[in-house]
mmCIF file of C-alpha atoms in Angstrom:
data_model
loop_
_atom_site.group_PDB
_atom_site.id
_atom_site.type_symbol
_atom_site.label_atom_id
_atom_site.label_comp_id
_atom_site.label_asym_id
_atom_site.label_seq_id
_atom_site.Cartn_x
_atom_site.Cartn_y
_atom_site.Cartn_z
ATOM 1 C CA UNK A 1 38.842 10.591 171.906
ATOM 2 C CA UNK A 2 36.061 8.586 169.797
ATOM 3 C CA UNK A 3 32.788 8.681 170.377
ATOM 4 C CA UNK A 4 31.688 5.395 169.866
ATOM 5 C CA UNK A 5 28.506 6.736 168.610
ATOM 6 C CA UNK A 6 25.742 4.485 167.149
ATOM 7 C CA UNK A 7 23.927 6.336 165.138
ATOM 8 C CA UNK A 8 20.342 5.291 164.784
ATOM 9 C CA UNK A 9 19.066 5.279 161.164
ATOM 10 C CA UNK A 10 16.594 7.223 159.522
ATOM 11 C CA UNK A 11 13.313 7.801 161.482
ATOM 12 C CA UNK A 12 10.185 8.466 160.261
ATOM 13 C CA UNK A 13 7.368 10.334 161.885
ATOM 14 C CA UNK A 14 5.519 7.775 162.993
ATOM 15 C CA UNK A 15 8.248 5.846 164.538
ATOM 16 C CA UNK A 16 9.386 9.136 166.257
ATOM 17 C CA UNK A 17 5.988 9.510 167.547
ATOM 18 C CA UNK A 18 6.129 5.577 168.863
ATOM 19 C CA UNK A 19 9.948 6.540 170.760
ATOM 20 C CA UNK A 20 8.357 9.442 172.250
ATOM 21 C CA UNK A 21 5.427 7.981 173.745
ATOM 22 C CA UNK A 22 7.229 5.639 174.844
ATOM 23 C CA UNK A 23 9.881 7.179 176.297
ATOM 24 C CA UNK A 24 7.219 9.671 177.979
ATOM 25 C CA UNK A 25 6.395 6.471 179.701
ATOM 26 C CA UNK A 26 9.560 5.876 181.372
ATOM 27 C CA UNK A 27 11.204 3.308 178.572
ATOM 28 C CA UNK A 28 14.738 3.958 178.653
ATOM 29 C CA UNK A 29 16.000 2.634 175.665
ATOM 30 C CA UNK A 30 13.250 4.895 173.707
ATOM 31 C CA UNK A 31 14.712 7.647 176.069
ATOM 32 C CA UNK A 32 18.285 6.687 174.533
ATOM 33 C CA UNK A 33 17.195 7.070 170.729
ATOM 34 C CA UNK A 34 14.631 10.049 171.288
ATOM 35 C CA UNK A 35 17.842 11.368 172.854
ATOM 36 C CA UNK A 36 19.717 10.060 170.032
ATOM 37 C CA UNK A 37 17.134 11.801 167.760
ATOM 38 C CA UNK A 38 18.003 14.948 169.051
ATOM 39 C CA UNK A 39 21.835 14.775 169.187
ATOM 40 C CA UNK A 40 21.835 14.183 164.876
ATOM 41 C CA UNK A 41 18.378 16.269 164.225
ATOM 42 C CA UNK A 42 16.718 13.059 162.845
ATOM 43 C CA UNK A 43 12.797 12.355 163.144
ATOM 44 C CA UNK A 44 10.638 15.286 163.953
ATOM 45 C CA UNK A 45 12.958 16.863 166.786
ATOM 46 C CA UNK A 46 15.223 19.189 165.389
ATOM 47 C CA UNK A 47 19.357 19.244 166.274
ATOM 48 C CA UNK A 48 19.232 20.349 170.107
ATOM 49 C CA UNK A 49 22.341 19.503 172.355
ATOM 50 C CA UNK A 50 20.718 20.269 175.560
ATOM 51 C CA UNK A 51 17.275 18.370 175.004
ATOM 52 C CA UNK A 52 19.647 15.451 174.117
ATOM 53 C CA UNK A 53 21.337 15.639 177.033
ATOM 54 C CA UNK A 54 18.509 15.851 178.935
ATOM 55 C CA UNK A 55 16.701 12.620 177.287
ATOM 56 C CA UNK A 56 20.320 10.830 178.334
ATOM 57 C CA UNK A 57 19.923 11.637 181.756
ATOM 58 C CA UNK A 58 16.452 10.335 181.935
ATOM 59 C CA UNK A 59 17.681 6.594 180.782
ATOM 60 C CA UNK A 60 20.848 6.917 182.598
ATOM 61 C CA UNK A 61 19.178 7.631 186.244
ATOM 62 C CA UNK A 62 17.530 3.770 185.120
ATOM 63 C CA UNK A 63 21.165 2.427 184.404
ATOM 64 C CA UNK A 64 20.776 2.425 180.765
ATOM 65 C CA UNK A 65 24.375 1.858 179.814
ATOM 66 C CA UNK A 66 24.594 3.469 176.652
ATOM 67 C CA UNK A 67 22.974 6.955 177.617
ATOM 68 C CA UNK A 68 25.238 7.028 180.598
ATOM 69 C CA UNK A 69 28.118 6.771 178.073
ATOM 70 C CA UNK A 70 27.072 9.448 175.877
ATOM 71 C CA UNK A 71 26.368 11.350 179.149
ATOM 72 C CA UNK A 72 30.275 10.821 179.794
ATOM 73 C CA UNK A 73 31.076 12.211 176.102
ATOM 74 C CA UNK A 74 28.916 15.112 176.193
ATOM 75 C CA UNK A 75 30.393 16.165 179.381
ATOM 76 C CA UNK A 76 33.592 15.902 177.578
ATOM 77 C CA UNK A 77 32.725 18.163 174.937
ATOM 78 C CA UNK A 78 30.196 20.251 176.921
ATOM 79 C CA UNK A 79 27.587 19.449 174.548
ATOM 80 C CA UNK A 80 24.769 20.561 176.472
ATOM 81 C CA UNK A 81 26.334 20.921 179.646
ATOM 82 C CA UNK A 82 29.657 22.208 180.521
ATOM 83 C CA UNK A 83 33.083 20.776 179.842
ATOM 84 C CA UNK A 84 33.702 19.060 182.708
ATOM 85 C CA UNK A 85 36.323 16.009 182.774
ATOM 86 C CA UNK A 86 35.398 14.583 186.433
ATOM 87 C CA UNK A 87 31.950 13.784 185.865
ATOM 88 C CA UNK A 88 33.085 12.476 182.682
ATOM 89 C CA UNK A 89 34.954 10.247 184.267
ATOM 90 C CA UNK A 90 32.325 9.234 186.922
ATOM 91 C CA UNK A 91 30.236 8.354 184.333
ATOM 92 C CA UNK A 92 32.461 6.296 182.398
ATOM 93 C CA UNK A 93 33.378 4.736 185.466
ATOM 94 C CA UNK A 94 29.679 3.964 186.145
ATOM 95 C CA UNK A 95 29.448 2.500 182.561
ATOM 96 C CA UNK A 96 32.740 0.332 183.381
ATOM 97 C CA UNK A 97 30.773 -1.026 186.019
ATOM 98 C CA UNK A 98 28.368 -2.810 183.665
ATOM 99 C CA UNK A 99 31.557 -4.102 181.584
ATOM 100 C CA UNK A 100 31.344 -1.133 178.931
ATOM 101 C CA UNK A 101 34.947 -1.425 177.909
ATOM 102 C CA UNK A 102 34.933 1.573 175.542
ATOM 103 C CA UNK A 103 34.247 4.006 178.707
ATOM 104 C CA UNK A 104 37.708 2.309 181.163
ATOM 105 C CA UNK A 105 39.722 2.611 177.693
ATOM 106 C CA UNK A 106 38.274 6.513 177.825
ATOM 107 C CA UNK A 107 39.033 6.507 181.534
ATOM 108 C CA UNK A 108 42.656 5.784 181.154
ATOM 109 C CA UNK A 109 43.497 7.868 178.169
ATOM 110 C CA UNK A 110 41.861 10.834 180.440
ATOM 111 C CA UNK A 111 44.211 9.601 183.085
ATOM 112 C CA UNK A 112 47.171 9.689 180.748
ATOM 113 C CA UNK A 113 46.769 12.790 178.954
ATOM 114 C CA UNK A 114 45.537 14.543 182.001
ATOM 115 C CA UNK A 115 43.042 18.065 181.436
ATOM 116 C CA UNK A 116 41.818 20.992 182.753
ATOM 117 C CA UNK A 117 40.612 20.087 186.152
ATOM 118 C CA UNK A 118 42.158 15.801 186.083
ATOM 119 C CA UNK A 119 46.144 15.755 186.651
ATOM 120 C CA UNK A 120 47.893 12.958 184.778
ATOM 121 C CA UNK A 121 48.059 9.735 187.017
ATOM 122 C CA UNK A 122 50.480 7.049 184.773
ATOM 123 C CA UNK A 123 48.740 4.843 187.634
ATOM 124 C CA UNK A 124 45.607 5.180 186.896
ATOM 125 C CA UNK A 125 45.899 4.887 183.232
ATOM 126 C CA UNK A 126 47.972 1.796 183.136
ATOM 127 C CA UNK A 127 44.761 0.402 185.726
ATOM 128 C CA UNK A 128 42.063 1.151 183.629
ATOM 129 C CA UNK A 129 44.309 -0.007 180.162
ATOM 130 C CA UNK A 130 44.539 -3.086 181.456
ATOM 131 C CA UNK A 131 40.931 -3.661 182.449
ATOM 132 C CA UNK A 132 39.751 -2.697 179.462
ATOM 133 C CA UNK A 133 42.728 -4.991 177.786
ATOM 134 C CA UNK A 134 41.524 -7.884 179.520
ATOM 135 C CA UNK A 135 38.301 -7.768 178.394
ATOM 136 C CA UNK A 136 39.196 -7.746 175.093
ATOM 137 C CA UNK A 137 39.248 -3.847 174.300
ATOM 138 C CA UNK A 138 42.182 -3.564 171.241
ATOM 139 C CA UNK A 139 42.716 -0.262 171.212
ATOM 140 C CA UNK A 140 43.213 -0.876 175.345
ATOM 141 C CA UNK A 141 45.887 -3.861 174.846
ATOM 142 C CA UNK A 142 47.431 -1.208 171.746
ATOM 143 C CA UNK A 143 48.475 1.636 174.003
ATOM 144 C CA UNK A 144 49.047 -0.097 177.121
ATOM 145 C CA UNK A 145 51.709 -1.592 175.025
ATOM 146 C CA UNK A 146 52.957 1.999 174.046
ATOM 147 C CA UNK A 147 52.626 3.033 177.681
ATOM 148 C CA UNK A 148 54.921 -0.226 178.824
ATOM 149 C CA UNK A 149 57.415 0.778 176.400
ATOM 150 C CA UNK A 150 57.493 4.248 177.359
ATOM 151 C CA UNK A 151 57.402 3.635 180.667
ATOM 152 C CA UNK A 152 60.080 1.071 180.279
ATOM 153 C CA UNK A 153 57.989 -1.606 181.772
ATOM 154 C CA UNK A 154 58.200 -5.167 180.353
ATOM 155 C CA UNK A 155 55.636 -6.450 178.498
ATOM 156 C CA UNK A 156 54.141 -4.387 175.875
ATOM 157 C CA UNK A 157 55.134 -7.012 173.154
ATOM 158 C CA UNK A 158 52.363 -9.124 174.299
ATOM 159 C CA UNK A 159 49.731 -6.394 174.359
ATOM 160 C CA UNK A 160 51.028 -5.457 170.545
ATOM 161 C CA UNK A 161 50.745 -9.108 169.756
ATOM 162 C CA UNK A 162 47.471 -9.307 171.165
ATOM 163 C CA UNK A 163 45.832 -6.937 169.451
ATOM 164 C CA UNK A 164 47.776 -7.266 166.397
ATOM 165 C CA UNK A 165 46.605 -10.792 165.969
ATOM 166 C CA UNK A 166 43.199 -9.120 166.010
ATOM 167 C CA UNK A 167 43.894 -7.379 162.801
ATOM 168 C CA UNK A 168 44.421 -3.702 164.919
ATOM 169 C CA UNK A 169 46.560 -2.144 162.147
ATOM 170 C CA UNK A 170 48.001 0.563 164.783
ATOM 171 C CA UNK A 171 49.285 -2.474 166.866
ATOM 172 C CA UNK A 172 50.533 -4.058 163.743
ATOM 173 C CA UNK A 173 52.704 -1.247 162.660
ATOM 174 C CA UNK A 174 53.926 -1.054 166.387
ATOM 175 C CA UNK A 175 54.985 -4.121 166.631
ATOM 176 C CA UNK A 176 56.733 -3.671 163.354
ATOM 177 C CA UNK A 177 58.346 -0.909 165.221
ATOM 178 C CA UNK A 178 59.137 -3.197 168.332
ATOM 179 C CA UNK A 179 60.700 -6.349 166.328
ATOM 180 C CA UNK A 180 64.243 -6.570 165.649
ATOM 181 C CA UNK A 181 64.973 -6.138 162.806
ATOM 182 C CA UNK A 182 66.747 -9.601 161.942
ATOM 183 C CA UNK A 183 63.489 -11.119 162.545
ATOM 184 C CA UNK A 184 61.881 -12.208 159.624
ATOM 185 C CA UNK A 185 58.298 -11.874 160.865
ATOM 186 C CA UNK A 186 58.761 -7.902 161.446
ATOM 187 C CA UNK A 187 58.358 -7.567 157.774
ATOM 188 C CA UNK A 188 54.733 -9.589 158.230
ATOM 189 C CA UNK A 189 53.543 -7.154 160.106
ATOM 190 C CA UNK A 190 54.170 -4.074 158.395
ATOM 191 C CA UNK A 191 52.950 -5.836 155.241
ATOM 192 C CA UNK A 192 50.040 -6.264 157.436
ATOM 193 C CA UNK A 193 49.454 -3.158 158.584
ATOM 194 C CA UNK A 194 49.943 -1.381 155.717
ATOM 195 C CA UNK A 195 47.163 -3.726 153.953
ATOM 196 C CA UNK A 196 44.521 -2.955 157.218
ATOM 197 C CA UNK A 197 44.773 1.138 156.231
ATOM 198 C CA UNK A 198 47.892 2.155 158.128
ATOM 199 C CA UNK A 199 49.156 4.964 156.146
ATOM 200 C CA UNK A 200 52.481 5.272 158.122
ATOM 201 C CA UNK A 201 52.821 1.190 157.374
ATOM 202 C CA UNK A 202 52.046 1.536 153.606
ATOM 203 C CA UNK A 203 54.537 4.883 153.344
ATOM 204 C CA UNK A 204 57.486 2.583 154.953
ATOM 205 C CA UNK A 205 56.801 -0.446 152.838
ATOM 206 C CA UNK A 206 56.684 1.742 149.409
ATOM 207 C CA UNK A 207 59.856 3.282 150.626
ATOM 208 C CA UNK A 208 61.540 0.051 151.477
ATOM 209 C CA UNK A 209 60.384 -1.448 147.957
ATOM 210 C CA UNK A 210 61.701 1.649 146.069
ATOM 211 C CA UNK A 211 65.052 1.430 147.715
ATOM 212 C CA UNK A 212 65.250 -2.464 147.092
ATOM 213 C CA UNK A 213 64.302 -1.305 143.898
ATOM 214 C CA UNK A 214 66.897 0.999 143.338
ATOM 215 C CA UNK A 215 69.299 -1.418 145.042
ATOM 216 C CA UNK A 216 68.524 -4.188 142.322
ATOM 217 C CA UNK A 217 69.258 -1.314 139.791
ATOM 218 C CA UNK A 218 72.558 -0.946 140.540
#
């Protein structure tokens, strides 16, 4: 599951110095990079999981979105805490709240991969797709399509389509894979695909051309 990270750039010492003070004072989006600063070891603090963490919870006890995100992530990992999927999820949910799309679309594919101590719930992942989907999250309106299909639920075309038209090569190649093949605009979208990055689109459409090469050849 991403990250989503956003990595602050370089910091020098003075600037550090400026994001500590203040964050010392109680700003929380200098709380969010000094605990930014510690998570990638940039500025004067030095790599440290668990002061990162803590420098997170500080801005996310004000409701600063993004801290309560990476809260959500860390508890994932158990980067300076333990692994522990429900209070990931209670944080993403939190997040959701504020219209973070990125932390539903984590929510559901929690809910539909399931983990240590969160059973699978099909429910609850085809929920929090479709919030995120609606709000414009591709990756959301990508597997929600997968999970239609799957599920054997009508309407994953439009999701693909969706997000497809969006230039989502994943959803491109799926709806490749979703388009009969008599249809002339299933070629479109591999072509597409395979020109966004998809690896799996550009493999098909260099073995297609080889055998229409081959074909031609006699």
């Amino acid at each position: 599951m991403p990250d989503f990270s956003e990595d602050i750039p370089e910091v020098d010492d003075s600037t550090y110095k400026k994001y500590k003070q203040q964050a010392n004072e109680g700003d929380p989006q200098a709380q969010y990079l000094i605990a930014q600063c510690y998570r990638e070891g940039k500025g004067m603090a030095s790599a440290n999981l668990q002061k990162a963490y803590e420098w997170h919870q500080k801005a996310a006890d004000k409701g600063y979105v993004m801290s309560i995100r990476k809260l959500a992530y860390f508890n994932l990992k158990g980067w300076g805490t333990g692994v522990n999927l429900t209070k990931a999820i209670e944080l993403w949910t939190e997040a959701a709240a504020q219209g973070e799309t990125s932390s539903a679309f984590n929510i559901a594919v929690t809910y539909e991969r399931g983990g240590a101590d969160i059973p699978v719930s099909t429910e609850k992942a085809l929920y929090w797709y479709q919030w995120a989907a609606a709000r414009g999250h591709m990756a959301a309106m990508n597997n929600l399509g997968l999970l239609l299909s799957k599920l054997h639920i009508s309407g994953s075309r439009e999701y693909y389509v969706e997000a497809a038209s969006r230039g989502l090569h994943v959803a491109q190649y799926n709806l490749y894979r979703a388009t009969d093949s008599k249809n002339r605009s299933r070629l479109k979208w591999l072509k597409n695909a395979a020109d966004n990055g998809n690896r799996v689109a550009l493999s098909d459409l260099q073995r297609m051309r080889l055998s229409e090469k081959n074909a031609a050849a006699g």
